[in-house]
Amino acid sequence: MEQLAFGLVAAVLLYSALRVVSEDNLVHTVLWLGVTLATTAAAYVLLHAPFLAAIQIILYTGGALTLMLFGVMLTQRVESVEVPNAAAGQGRAAIVVALLFGVIAAAVVKTPGLPSSPPVDVPVRALGRSFLTTHLLAFEVLSVLLLTAMVGAIVLARKADPAPAPTPKPAPKAHDAHGEAHP
């Protein structure tokens, strides 16, 4: 059953990765990248690494993908740019990829099987304590960097406020002969 689940996850991962590099629409490319990153998290779950899966979802699928979508949405689209001949290099690229795949497959087949090591149980509490003691400076620098990116995205996304309209002055009140004001 686990092999079937891994095969399904691998098939979805491969399909979505191919869509990332073959999609014409940039927004669709980023969304397919999100599917690829989420499927990678599913592969981590199947490898019994739930912490890595959570980090994959939080950092990459959540953070990096949001950043890319902000970048795509905030930049102006250039519709007039044409690629001279996009299909010209695809044949050579396919040959290079096939050769590289063959070399890697041969290396995997010739490598003797290694005994699997027992899973390492890293307590999440110790990891969190390490972030807040030993690695506090790096943790805080990263938090300031992310805060700066969020503020920058908000500033860029906000439209420039038009000049405020002048507030109308109240009409002067009429005074009678005795100096009393009447509306």
PDB file of C-alpha atoms in Angstrom:
ATOM      1  CA  MET A   1       0.000   0.000   0.000  1.00  0.00           C
ATOM      2  CA  GLU A   2       2.844   2.370   0.846  1.00  0.00           C
ATOM      3  CA  GLN A   3       4.486   1.721  -2.522  1.00  0.00           C
ATOM      4  CA  LEU A   4       1.225   2.506  -4.293  1.00  0.00           C
ATOM      5  CA  ALA A   5       0.903   5.782  -2.373  1.00  0.00           C
ATOM      6  CA  PHE A   6       4.506   6.680  -3.172  1.00  0.00           C
ATOM      7  CA  GLY A   7       3.926   5.875  -6.861  1.00  0.00           C
ATOM      8  CA  LEU A   8       0.857   8.110  -6.921  1.00  0.00           C
ATOM      9  CA  VAL A   9       2.707  10.963  -5.171  1.00  0.00           C
ATOM     10  CA  ALA A  10       5.671  10.556  -7.532  1.00  0.00           C
ATOM     11  CA  ALA A  11       3.392  10.631 -10.586  1.00  0.00           C
ATOM     12  CA  VAL A  12       1.642  13.812  -9.416  1.00  0.00           C
ATOM     13  CA  LEU A  13       5.016  15.347  -8.533  1.00  0.00           C
ATOM     14  CA  LEU A  14       6.459  14.553 -11.955  1.00  0.00           C
ATOM     15  CA  TYR A  15       3.373  15.808 -13.801  1.00  0.00           C
ATOM     16  CA  SER A  16       3.222  19.077 -11.869  1.00  0.00           C
ATOM     17  CA  ALA A  17       6.974  19.656 -12.312  1.00  0.00           C
ATOM     18  CA  LEU A  18       6.584  19.174 -16.061  1.00  0.00           C
ATOM     19  CA  ARG A  19       3.694  21.664 -16.057  1.00  0.00           C
ATOM     20  CA  VAL A  20       5.890  24.188 -14.213  1.00  0.00           C
ATOM     21  CA  VAL A  21       8.431  24.228 -17.030  1.00  0.00           C
ATOM     22  CA  SER A  22       5.965  23.922 -19.915  1.00  0.00           C
ATOM     23  CA  GLU A  23       3.202  26.361 -18.927  1.00  0.00           C
ATOM     24  CA  ASP A  24       2.893  29.602 -20.912  1.00  0.00           C
ATOM     25  CA  ASN A  25       0.939  31.598 -18.332  1.00  0.00           C
ATOM     26  CA  LEU A  26       3.174  32.786 -15.488  1.00  0.00           C
ATOM     27  CA  VAL A  27       0.403  32.653 -12.879  1.00  0.00           C
ATOM     28  CA  HIS A  28      -0.383  29.063 -13.852  1.00  0.00           C
ATOM     29  CA  THR A  29       3.329  28.250 -13.610  1.00  0.00           C
ATOM     30  CA  VAL A  30       3.432  29.534 -10.034  1.00  0.00           C
ATOM     31  CA  LEU A  31       0.291  27.578  -9.141  1.00  0.00           C
ATOM     32  CA  TRP A  32       1.757  24.374 -10.606  1.00  0.00           C
ATOM     33  CA  LEU A  33       4.883  25.075  -8.564  1.00  0.00           C
ATOM     34  CA  GLY A  34       2.612  25.147  -5.514  1.00  0.00           C
ATOM     35  CA  VAL A  35       1.288  21.698  -6.422  1.00  0.00           C
ATOM     36  CA  THR A  36       4.868  20.488  -6.870  1.00  0.00           C
ATOM     37  CA  LEU A  37       5.942  21.822  -3.478  1.00  0.00           C
ATOM     38  CA  ALA A  38       2.865  20.420  -1.715  1.00  0.00           C
ATOM     39  CA  THR A  39       3.436  17.021  -3.324  1.00  0.00           C
ATOM     40  CA  THR A  40       7.035  17.127  -2.124  1.00  0.00           C
ATOM     41  CA  ALA A  41       5.641  17.580   1.390  1.00  0.00           C
ATOM     42  CA  ALA A  42       3.459  14.513   0.816  1.00  0.00           C
ATOM     43  CA  ALA A  43       6.589  12.567  -0.161  1.00  0.00           C
ATOM     44  CA  TYR A  44       8.198  13.662   3.120  1.00  0.00           C
ATOM     45  CA  VAL A  45       5.171  12.331   4.994  1.00  0.00           C
ATOM     46  CA  LEU A  46       5.551   8.986   3.208  1.00  0.00           C
ATOM     47  CA  LEU A  47       9.232   8.962   4.235  1.00  0.00           C
ATOM     48  CA  HIS A  48       8.144   9.346   7.882  1.00  0.00           C
ATOM     49  CA  ALA A  49       9.522  12.880   8.175  1.00  0.00           C
ATOM     50  CA  PRO A  50       6.531  14.923   9.373  1.00  0.00           C
ATOM     51  CA  PHE A  51       8.658  17.841  10.576  1.00  0.00           C
ATOM     52  CA  LEU A  52      10.231  18.241   7.129  1.00  0.00           C
ATOM     53  CA  ALA A  53       6.759  18.050   5.588  1.00  0.00           C
ATOM     54  CA  ALA A  54       5.533  20.830   7.884  1.00  0.00           C
ATOM     55  CA  ILE A  55       8.563  22.988   7.090  1.00  0.00           C
ATOM     56  CA  GLN A  56       8.020  22.325   3.370  1.00  0.00           C
ATOM     57  CA  ILE A  57       4.412  23.491   3.602  1.00  0.00           C
ATOM     58  CA  ILE A  58       5.097  26.513   5.813  1.00  0.00           C
ATOM     59  CA  LEU A  59       8.253  27.850   4.181  1.00  0.00           C
ATOM     60  CA  TYR A  60       8.049  26.850   0.559  1.00  0.00           C
ATOM     61  CA  THR A  61       4.420  26.252  -0.275  1.00  0.00           C
ATOM     62  CA  GLY A  62       3.245  29.062   1.979  1.00  0.00           C
ATOM     63  CA  GLY A  63       6.045  31.602   2.030  1.00  0.00           C
ATOM     64  CA  ALA A  64       7.941  31.341  -1.221  1.00  0.00           C
ATOM     65  CA  LEU A  65       4.835  30.720  -3.294  1.00  0.00           C
ATOM     66  CA  THR A  66       3.106  33.755  -1.786  1.00  0.00           C
ATOM     67  CA  LEU A  67       6.176  35.847  -2.521  1.00  0.00           C
ATOM     68  CA  MET A  68       6.196  34.670  -6.139  1.00  0.00           C
ATOM     69  CA  LEU A  69       2.492  35.391  -6.559  1.00  0.00           C
ATOM     70  CA  PHE A  70       3.031  38.901  -5.138  1.00  0.00           C
ATOM     71  CA  GLY A  71       5.862  39.384  -7.605  1.00  0.00           C
ATOM     72  CA  VAL A  72       3.791  38.202 -10.540  1.00  0.00           C
ATOM     73  CA  MET A  73       0.757  40.264  -9.574  1.00  0.00           C
ATOM     74  CA  LEU A  74       2.676  43.470  -8.833  1.00  0.00           C
ATOM     75  CA  THR A  75       4.860  43.553 -11.916  1.00  0.00           C
ATOM     76  CA  GLN A  76       3.559  44.814 -15.197  1.00  0.00           C
ATOM     77  CA  ARG A  77       3.054  42.247 -17.875  1.00  0.00           C
ATOM     78  CA  VAL A  78       4.981  42.642 -21.068  1.00  0.00           C
ATOM     79  CA  GLU A  79       2.777  41.274 -23.816  1.00  0.00           C
ATOM     80  CA  SER A  80       4.854  42.377 -26.794  1.00  0.00           C
ATOM     81  CA  VAL A  81       7.948  40.271 -26.091  1.00  0.00           C
ATOM     82  CA  GLU A  82       8.277  37.332 -28.455  1.00  0.00           C
ATOM     83  CA  VAL A  83      10.704  34.466 -28.163  1.00  0.00           C
ATOM     84  CA  PRO A  84      12.446  34.075 -31.551  1.00  0.00           C
ATOM     85  CA  ASN A  85      12.203  30.288 -31.817  1.00  0.00           C
ATOM     86  CA  ALA A  86      11.264  28.613 -28.560  1.00  0.00           C
ATOM     87  CA  ALA A  87      11.292  25.080 -29.991  1.00  0.00           C
ATOM     88  CA  ALA A  88      14.783  25.343 -31.512  1.00  0.00           C
ATOM     89  CA  GLY A  89      16.705  24.108 -28.466  1.00  0.00           C
ATOM     90  CA  GLN A  90      14.209  21.532 -27.247  1.00  0.00           C
ATOM     91  CA  GLY A  91      15.748  18.644 -29.191  1.00  0.00           C
ATOM     92  CA  ARG A  92      19.235  19.281 -27.828  1.00  0.00           C
ATOM     93  CA  ALA A  93      17.840  19.783 -24.329  1.00  0.00           C
ATOM     94  CA  ALA A  94      15.965  16.467 -24.557  1.00  0.00           C
ATOM     95  CA  ILE A  95      19.174  14.676 -25.593  1.00  0.00           C
ATOM     96  CA  VAL A  96      21.129  16.210 -22.701  1.00  0.00           C
ATOM     97  CA  VAL A  97      18.368  15.310 -20.233  1.00  0.00           C
ATOM     98  CA  ALA A  98      18.199  11.724 -21.547  1.00  0.00           C
ATOM     99  CA  LEU A  99      21.981  11.333 -21.246  1.00  0.00           C
ATOM    100  CA  LEU A 100      21.989  12.783 -17.747  1.00  0.00           C
ATOM    101  CA  PHE A 101      19.109  10.526 -16.743  1.00  0.00           C
ATOM    102  CA  GLY A 102      20.989   7.510 -18.128  1.00  0.00           C
ATOM    103  CA  VAL A 103      24.144   8.374 -16.173  1.00  0.00           C
ATOM    104  CA  ILE A 104      22.207   8.843 -12.936  1.00  0.00           C
ATOM    105  CA  ALA A 105      20.178   5.647 -13.487  1.00  0.00           C
ATOM    106  CA  ALA A 106      23.371   3.662 -14.146  1.00  0.00           C
ATOM    107  CA  ALA A 107      24.943   5.061 -10.978  1.00  0.00           C
ATOM    108  CA  VAL A 108      21.884   4.131  -8.938  1.00  0.00           C
ATOM    109  CA  VAL A 109      21.765   0.596 -10.367  1.00  0.00           C
ATOM    110  CA  LYS A 110      25.499  -0.012  -9.798  1.00  0.00           C
ATOM    111  CA  THR A 111      25.472   1.314  -6.232  1.00  0.00           C
ATOM    112  CA  PRO A 112      25.186  -1.513  -3.723  1.00  0.00           C
ATOM    113  CA  GLY A 113      22.237  -1.333  -1.388  1.00  0.00           C
ATOM    114  CA  LEU A 114      23.037   0.406   1.842  1.00  0.00           C
ATOM    115  CA  PRO A 115      21.535  -0.753   5.096  1.00  0.00           C
ATOM    116  CA  SER A 116      18.847   1.635   6.169  1.00  0.00           C
ATOM    117  CA  SER A 117      19.613   3.531   9.308  1.00  0.00           C
ATOM    118  CA  PRO A 118      17.074   3.803  12.076  1.00  0.00           C
ATOM    119  CA  PRO A 119      15.063   7.005  12.064  1.00  0.00           C
ATOM    120  CA  VAL A 120      16.512   9.749  14.209  1.00  0.00           C
ATOM    121  CA  ASP A 121      14.063  11.073  16.743  1.00  0.00           C
ATOM    122  CA  VAL A 122      14.703  14.799  17.068  1.00  0.00           C
ATOM    123  CA  PRO A 123      12.365  16.302  19.615  1.00  0.00           C
ATOM    124  CA  VAL A 124      10.706  19.402  18.243  1.00  0.00           C
ATOM    125  CA  ARG A 125      10.927  21.035  21.676  1.00  0.00           C
ATOM    126  CA  ALA A 126      14.737  20.787  21.602  1.00  0.00           C
ATOM    127  CA  LEU A 127      14.764  22.234  18.099  1.00  0.00           C
ATOM    128  CA  GLY A 128      12.598  25.173  19.178  1.00  0.00           C
ATOM    129  CA  ARG A 129      14.777  25.735  22.241  1.00  0.00           C
ATOM    130  CA  SER A 130      17.827  25.774  19.958  1.00  0.00           C
ATOM    131  CA  PHE A 131      16.193  28.450  17.779  1.00  0.00           C
ATOM    132  CA  LEU A 132      15.587  30.643  20.812  1.00  0.00           C
ATOM    133  CA  THR A 133      18.963  30.139  22.538  1.00  0.00           C
ATOM    134  CA  THR A 134      21.902  29.049  20.407  1.00  0.00           C
ATOM    135  CA  HIS A 135      20.629  30.378  17.076  1.00  0.00           C
ATOM    136  CA  LEU A 136      18.703  33.396  18.372  1.00  0.00           C
ATOM    137  CA  LEU A 137      20.559  35.967  16.263  1.00  0.00           C
ATOM    138  CA  ALA A 138      19.908  34.109  13.001  1.00  0.00           C
ATOM    139  CA  PHE A 139      16.282  33.576  14.018  1.00  0.00           C
ATOM    140  CA  GLU A 140      15.759  37.287  14.727  1.00  0.00           C
ATOM    141  CA  VAL A 141      17.554  38.414  11.559  1.00  0.00           C
ATOM    142  CA  LEU A 142      15.287  36.131   9.545  1.00  0.00           C
ATOM    143  CA  SER A 143      12.187  37.459  11.307  1.00  0.00           C
ATOM    144  CA  VAL A 144      13.212  41.074  10.573  1.00  0.00           C
ATOM    145  CA  LEU A 145      13.879  40.140   6.939  1.00  0.00           C
ATOM    146  CA  LEU A 146      10.441  38.543   6.580  1.00  0.00           C
ATOM    147  CA  LEU A 147       8.788  41.512   8.304  1.00  0.00           C
ATOM    148  CA  THR A 148      10.562  43.887   5.925  1.00  0.00           C
ATOM    149  CA  ALA A 149       9.375  41.846   2.939  1.00  0.00           C
ATOM    150  CA  MET A 150       5.784  41.937   4.209  1.00  0.00           C
ATOM    151  CA  VAL A 151       5.866  45.698   4.780  1.00  0.00           C
ATOM    152  CA  GLY A 152       7.411  46.198   1.332  1.00  0.00           C
ATOM    153  CA  ALA A 153       4.705  44.073  -0.291  1.00  0.00           C
ATOM    154  CA  ILE A 154       1.997  46.059   1.481  1.00  0.00           C
ATOM    155  CA  VAL A 155       3.544  49.372   0.416  1.00  0.00           C
ATOM    156  CA  LEU A 156       3.836  48.198  -3.185  1.00  0.00           C
ATOM    157  CA  ALA A 157       0.327  46.772  -3.260  1.00  0.00           C
ATOM    158  CA  ARG A 158      -1.261  49.913  -1.872  1.00  0.00           C
ATOM    159  CA  LYS A 159      -2.367  52.296  -4.551  1.00  0.00           C
ATOM    160  CA  ALA A 160      -1.155  55.843  -4.245  1.00  0.00           C
ATOM    161  CA  ASP A 161      -3.706  57.856  -2.343  1.00  0.00           C
ATOM    162  CA  PRO A 162      -5.150  60.648  -4.467  1.00  0.00           C
ATOM    163  CA  ALA A 163      -4.744  64.157  -3.119  1.00  0.00           C
ATOM    164  CA  PRO A 164      -7.347  64.727  -0.440  1.00  0.00           C
ATOM    165  CA  ALA A 165     -10.262  66.855  -1.553  1.00  0.00           C
ATOM    166  CA  PRO A 166     -10.419  70.196   0.215  1.00  0.00           C
ATOM    167  CA  THR A 167     -12.965  70.224   2.977  1.00  0.00           C
ATOM    168  CA  PRO A 168     -15.747  72.716   2.325  1.00  0.00           C
ATOM    169  CA  LYS A 169     -15.795  75.625   4.722  1.00  0.00           C
ATOM    170  CA  PRO A 170     -19.039  76.174   6.560  1.00  0.00           C
ATOM    171  CA  ALA A 171     -21.157  79.017   5.247  1.00  0.00           C
ATOM    172  CA  PRO A 172     -20.810  82.176   7.287  1.00  0.00           C
ATOM    173  CA  LYS A 173     -23.651  82.780   9.663  1.00  0.00           C
ATOM    174  CA  ALA A 174     -25.830  85.783   9.132  1.00  0.00           C
ATOM    175  CA  HIS A 175     -25.796  88.413  11.863  1.00  0.00           C
ATOM    176  CA  ASP A 176     -28.683  90.666  12.648  1.00  0.00           C
ATOM    177  CA  ALA A 177     -28.484  94.271  13.765  1.00  0.00           C
ATOM    178  CA  HIS A 178     -27.935  93.253  17.382  1.00  0.00           C
ATOM    179  CA  GLY A 179     -24.877  91.055  16.516  1.00  0.00           C
ATOM    180  CA  GLU A 180     -26.649  87.763  17.090  1.00  0.00           C
ATOM    181  CA  ALA A 181     -25.817  84.918  14.715  1.00  0.00           C
ATOM    182  CA  HIS A 182     -28.608  83.193  12.852  1.00  0.00           C
ATOM    183  CA  PRO A 183     -28.213  80.015  10.812  1.00  0.00           C
TER     184      PRO A 183
END
